[in-house]
Amino acid sequence: MALVKPFRALRYDAGTAGPLDELVSPPHDVLTPELHARLLASSPFNAVRLVRPDDPEEAGRTLADWRARGVLVREEHPAVWILEEDFAGSDGAPRTRRGIVARVRLQPYEQGFVLPHEQTFPRQKDVRLRLLRATRTKLSPVLLLHEGEAPVPTGAPLLEAELEGVRSRLWPVEDAEAIEKIVAGIGGPLVVADGHHRYETALRFHQEEGSEETAYVLAVLVGTHDPGLEILPTHRLTTGAVPELDGGLHLTELEAADDALAALGAVPRERAAFVLVESGGATLAEADGPGPDTEVVDRLPLEGVSFTASAADAARAVSAGEATAAFLVRPPTVGDVEAVARAGGRMPPKSTYFYPKLTSGLLFAPFDE
């Protein structure tokens, strides 16, 4: 995979910036106002000031200031990094996801080197483009799937941080022969698991600049058979009027909302389905054919849509009157994601939630290589 390369990472200096646990942040798309405020208070150097600034130009000035003051330091030699993320899965069992952190060549999807599986929102890309222009740095990595696996690291990690119950550990690999072996084990095409907006924004920025330095995106590459891969559902909540379910769906009234997930899980994967939860009860809706559950839900005229991975949170929102209805769905499998991507299709936006989200602030990659 010649289009995957090492990079000279920009990272925090613990002696100047403080403990890494106080400096890392989730990526832009999962930052709630409450978490944003808490991270701002945790340290004057928290990465949230870069990945979710009030003003992109201010983020550019902040980044330059941190580099000048030695808060952020640059690695002398290029490396790929081995990343392990330890977390509790949705079933409560401990899991580890292992990946390779490297630069990946940006190419339009139609060239077949990197494939999407999900549609995107144009406005989010416009906001992130301003941030790339201001910082000229890859601030948060994209999660890519590949046919291969990351090597098992040895010894103590160089970097380690915990955020929201996820412990990330990083080992740099600088030896040229070892890097070549790791890169050779990455099989394509690559599939974007998480970070479609980041990938497409970086590609647009590169097309604006037209330089070799902007031709790569920061990525974490995880094998499709990695035991730590987990996809959570993306249930829909609506604050608008609840639409009538059309005659093309087979409807079953459920005795209790508590039965929703069990009833949904019993539907064969050959049929798309969802459960509509309202204050007065719940209804299982089944389509005649296959496809992502989210595709069937998103055909409905929903208003004021928000998303959650927690069915319990969705039900509570309906009970509390914060939402008029919830639409519970099943998560696609990794195989579903691969099949859609390789067939040239795209699921609706917010169809997959690869858990955990990659932590921002562990490694940055300036556009100067």
XYZ file of C-alpha atoms in Angstrom:
369
model
C 0.000 0.000 0.000
C 2.399 2.664 -1.325
C -0.129 5.419 -0.674
C 0.195 4.994 3.111
C 3.157 6.810 4.657
C 4.738 7.623 8.043
C 4.675 11.181 9.383
C 6.430 13.461 11.848
C 3.825 13.792 14.560
C 3.101 16.975 16.448
C 2.188 16.094 20.021
C 1.895 17.471 23.522
C 4.964 17.846 25.719
C 3.808 16.558 29.111
C 6.391 18.633 30.992
C 4.931 21.838 29.593
C 1.291 20.996 28.911
C 0.530 18.653 31.802
C -0.996 15.146 31.944
C -2.321 13.884 28.612
C -5.595 12.801 30.263
C -6.403 16.501 30.731
C -5.486 17.455 27.160
C -7.377 15.062 24.883
C -10.862 15.541 23.474
C -13.489 13.660 21.470
C -13.748 14.648 17.802
C -15.921 17.550 16.721
C -19.107 15.599 16.005
C -19.730 14.111 19.461
C -18.918 17.106 21.657
C -21.942 18.073 23.731
C -22.081 21.605 25.208
C -21.619 20.144 28.688
C -18.548 18.111 27.731
C -17.132 21.029 25.751
C -17.332 23.263 28.824
C -15.793 20.603 31.062
C -12.846 20.094 28.710
C -12.229 23.828 28.469
C -12.041 23.932 32.260
C -9.770 20.879 32.521
C -6.720 22.590 31.004
C -5.851 25.803 29.106
C -4.208 23.496 26.558
C -7.023 21.007 25.968
C -7.318 19.989 22.309
C -10.993 21.004 22.276
C -9.747 24.556 21.667
C -8.457 23.340 18.314
C -11.034 20.771 17.187
C -14.124 22.781 18.270
C -13.142 26.465 18.484
C -15.517 29.395 18.573
C -13.574 30.838 15.658
C -11.318 28.906 13.229
C -8.871 31.793 12.976
C -8.490 31.760 16.738
C -7.685 28.041 16.568
C -4.922 28.828 14.076
C -3.436 31.433 16.414
C -3.741 29.091 19.390
C -1.957 26.291 17.550
C 0.888 28.596 16.521
C 1.201 29.884 20.090
C 1.337 26.386 21.581
C 4.053 25.382 19.151
C 6.089 28.505 19.904
C 5.812 27.941 23.670
C 6.731 24.242 23.488
C 3.295 23.037 24.541
C 3.304 21.056 21.301
C 6.542 19.539 20.021
C 7.416 17.902 16.716
C 8.866 14.422 16.365
C 12.281 14.497 14.727
C 11.779 11.332 12.680
C 8.785 10.092 10.663
C 6.966 7.099 12.107
C 3.806 5.076 11.921
C 2.193 4.440 15.265
C 0.401 1.429 16.717
C -2.748 2.459 18.578
C -4.601 0.284 21.071
C -7.899 1.424 22.563
C -9.206 -0.425 25.618
C -12.908 0.011 26.393
C -16.043 -1.757 27.578
C -18.245 -2.955 24.741
C -22.001 -2.483 24.599
C -22.314 -5.840 26.390
C -20.033 -4.642 29.192
C -17.199 -6.995 28.224
C -13.672 -5.540 27.895
C -12.475 -4.984 24.339
C -9.357 -3.752 22.573
C -9.308 -2.184 19.119
C -5.898 -2.076 17.451
C -4.962 0.124 14.509
C -2.144 1.758 12.577
C -1.789 5.560 12.626
C -0.332 6.922 9.383
C -0.800 9.372 6.519
C -3.106 8.165 3.743
C -3.142 9.616 0.246
C -6.278 11.623 -0.515
C -8.078 10.518 -3.655
C -11.613 11.036 -4.969
C -13.856 8.108 -4.123
C -14.433 7.266 -7.773
C -10.791 6.230 -8.107
C -11.552 3.259 -5.855
C -8.668 3.571 -3.395
C -10.806 4.930 -0.531
C -14.536 4.125 -0.455
C -17.349 5.813 1.525
C -20.293 3.989 3.029
C -22.400 6.903 4.285
C -23.794 10.202 3.015
C -22.646 13.495 4.557
C -23.999 16.926 5.512
C -22.577 19.783 3.369
C -22.722 22.396 6.135
C -20.456 20.393 8.448
C -17.811 20.224 5.729
C -17.947 23.985 5.190
C -17.208 24.603 8.882
C -14.304 22.164 8.917
C -12.809 23.583 5.746
C -12.421 26.943 7.461
C -10.621 25.188 10.300
C -8.210 23.405 7.945
C -7.403 26.655 6.204
C -6.678 28.367 9.520
C -4.605 25.631 11.180
C -3.046 23.865 8.171
C -2.943 20.803 10.392
C -4.750 17.476 10.484
C -6.276 17.724 13.966
C -8.384 14.543 14.171
C -7.788 11.236 12.384
C -10.184 9.404 10.081
C -11.041 5.767 10.893
C -10.447 3.512 7.872
C -11.051 -0.212 7.485
C -8.614 -2.415 5.539
C -7.963 -6.061 4.801
C -5.094 -6.748 7.175
C -4.178 -6.320 10.811
C -1.965 -4.172 12.998
C 1.068 -5.795 14.625
C 0.957 -6.493 18.351
C 3.143 -3.870 20.080
C 5.792 -4.753 22.635
C 7.081 -2.845 25.619
C 5.528 0.146 27.316
C 3.611 2.675 25.192
C 5.159 6.077 24.630
C 1.806 7.842 25.020
C -1.232 6.896 27.080
C -4.439 8.750 27.892
C -7.944 8.002 29.138
C -11.068 9.814 27.986
C -14.660 8.939 28.820
C -13.776 5.364 29.776
C -11.549 4.693 26.756
C -7.817 4.210 27.332
C -5.649 4.928 24.279
C -2.044 3.720 24.087
C 0.464 4.539 21.357
C 3.761 3.013 20.234
C 5.852 4.726 17.510
C 7.581 2.650 14.824
C 10.497 4.546 13.244
C 12.573 1.731 11.731
C 12.250 1.941 7.931
C 12.197 -1.821 7.418
C 9.552 -2.295 10.111
C 7.442 0.516 8.620
C 7.658 -1.064 5.179
C 6.472 -4.392 6.581
C 3.537 -2.781 8.391
C 2.467 -0.790 5.345
C 2.772 -3.861 3.116
C 0.233 -5.624 5.345
C -2.448 -2.996 4.693
C -4.857 -4.325 2.082
C -7.236 -2.183 0.085
C -9.490 -0.760 -0.962
C -9.871 1.250 2.237
C -13.365 1.911 3.576
C -14.202 5.025 5.569
C -15.705 3.784 8.838
C -15.848 7.134 10.638
C -14.786 10.576 9.481
C -16.441 11.007 6.076
C -16.714 14.750 6.703
C -13.041 14.978 7.715
C -11.907 12.984 4.678
C -14.009 14.917 2.186
C -12.992 18.260 3.708
C -9.307 17.342 3.559
C -9.726 16.326 -0.086
C -11.424 19.634 -0.886
C -8.636 21.534 0.889
C -6.045 19.620 -1.113
C -7.870 20.381 -4.345
C -7.808 24.076 -3.418
C -4.112 24.057 -2.575
C -2.908 21.599 -5.174
C 0.289 20.861 -3.255
C 1.934 17.574 -2.326
C 2.005 18.675 1.317
C -1.799 18.737 1.516
C -2.222 15.434 -0.325
C -2.562 13.217 2.773
C -5.036 12.791 5.598
C -4.266 11.537 9.101
C -5.868 8.126 9.570
C -6.167 5.156 11.896
C -6.371 1.946 9.866
C -8.124 -0.993 11.538
C -8.507 -4.470 10.061
C -12.046 -5.523 9.187
C -11.640 -8.644 11.325
C -10.272 -6.819 14.370
C -12.149 -8.186 17.425
C -12.437 -4.671 18.867
C -14.593 -3.309 16.048
C -18.063 -2.426 17.305
C -20.904 -0.500 15.668
C -23.616 1.050 17.812
C -27.104 1.874 16.524
C -28.064 5.443 15.613
C -31.642 5.774 16.822
C -33.629 8.756 15.573
C -35.567 11.199 17.761
C -38.037 13.715 16.380
C -39.625 16.802 17.897
C -42.096 17.283 15.035
C -45.375 15.626 14.210
C -45.250 11.840 14.152
C -45.831 10.667 10.561
C -48.321 7.942 9.741
C -46.586 4.711 8.769
C -47.453 3.845 5.184
C -49.094 0.673 3.931
C -45.808 -0.657 2.569
C -44.725 -1.560 6.084
C -45.919 -4.538 8.114
C -46.938 -3.192 11.531
C -47.119 -5.013 14.857
C -48.267 -3.307 18.032
C -46.004 -4.141 20.968
C -47.375 -4.663 24.454
C -44.650 -2.528 26.030
C -41.835 -0.272 24.893
C -39.508 -2.501 26.921
C -40.120 -5.211 24.298
C -38.866 -2.995 21.478
C -35.255 -4.127 21.173
C -36.123 -7.808 21.568
C -38.811 -7.561 18.891
C -36.487 -5.672 16.559
C -33.665 -8.149 17.122
C -35.940 -11.040 16.162
C -36.547 -9.650 12.666
C -34.345 -11.420 10.081
C -31.623 -9.238 8.605
C -33.132 -9.855 5.181
C -35.823 -7.322 6.120
C -35.246 -3.706 7.140
C -37.172 -2.763 10.276
C -37.531 -0.255 13.089
C -39.607 0.339 16.204
C -41.626 3.533 16.603
C -41.811 4.526 20.277
C -44.476 7.076 21.281
C -45.823 8.124 24.646
C -48.780 5.794 24.134
C -46.877 2.666 23.119
C -44.584 1.112 20.544
C -44.975 -0.334 17.050
C -42.687 -2.686 15.161
C -42.482 -1.771 11.460
C -41.009 -4.221 8.918
C -40.193 -3.615 5.264
C -40.489 -6.269 2.563
C -36.861 -6.104 1.504
C -33.324 -5.676 2.861
C -31.377 -2.491 3.453
C -30.212 -0.371 6.373
C -32.963 0.251 8.919
C -32.056 3.935 8.836
C -32.920 4.101 5.143
C -36.530 3.147 5.834
C -36.796 5.604 8.736
C -35.250 8.468 6.784
C -37.877 8.145 4.047
C -40.408 9.426 6.570
C -41.060 13.191 6.789
C -39.353 13.744 10.135
C -38.743 17.155 11.691
C -36.299 18.222 14.385
C -34.257 15.041 14.110
C -31.501 14.173 16.590
C -29.569 10.966 17.169
C -28.601 8.715 20.051
C -26.951 5.322 20.409
C -28.949 4.579 23.577
C -32.424 3.093 23.291
C -32.972 3.867 26.968
C -32.120 7.544 26.428
C -34.462 7.626 23.433
C -37.342 6.167 25.462
C -36.668 8.595 28.324
C -36.760 11.557 25.920
C -40.196 10.471 24.701
C -41.495 9.889 28.233
C -40.222 13.301 29.355
C -41.820 15.070 26.410
C -38.454 16.131 25.007
C -39.247 14.212 21.808
C -42.527 13.326 20.176
C -41.243 9.946 19.054
C -38.193 7.724 18.822
C -37.316 5.420 15.944
C -35.174 2.530 17.175
C -32.951 0.775 14.621
C -30.381 -2.015 14.495
C -26.725 -1.218 13.816
C -25.306 -2.443 10.498
C -22.582 -5.071 10.705
C -19.025 -4.481 9.503
C -19.890 -6.792 6.606
C -22.873 -4.578 5.733
C -20.633 -1.510 5.697
C -18.068 -3.204 3.466
C -20.720 -4.511 1.074
C -22.348 -1.098 0.629
C -18.991 0.611 0.095
C -17.704 -1.935 -2.407
C -20.991 -1.802 -4.330
C -20.649 1.971 -4.707
C -23.643 2.737 -2.495
C -24.094 4.959 0.513
C -26.208 4.609 3.622
C -28.089 7.656 4.946
C -26.109 10.066 7.162
C -25.675 8.871 10.729
C -26.323 5.203 9.910
C -23.267 3.892 11.742
C -21.543 4.754 15.004
C -18.207 2.967 15.199
C -17.496 2.862 18.935
C -15.417 4.279 20.452
C -14.836 7.500 18.543
C -11.147 8.122 17.970
C -9.630 10.424 20.580
C -8.365 13.801 19.351
C -5.218 15.374 20.755
C -2.993 12.301 20.882
C -1.203 13.116 17.616
C -1.512 15.997 15.164
C -0.109 16.110 11.635
C 0.779 19.504 10.095
C 0.389 19.908 6.329
C 4.096 20.409 5.641
C 5.423 16.972 4.685
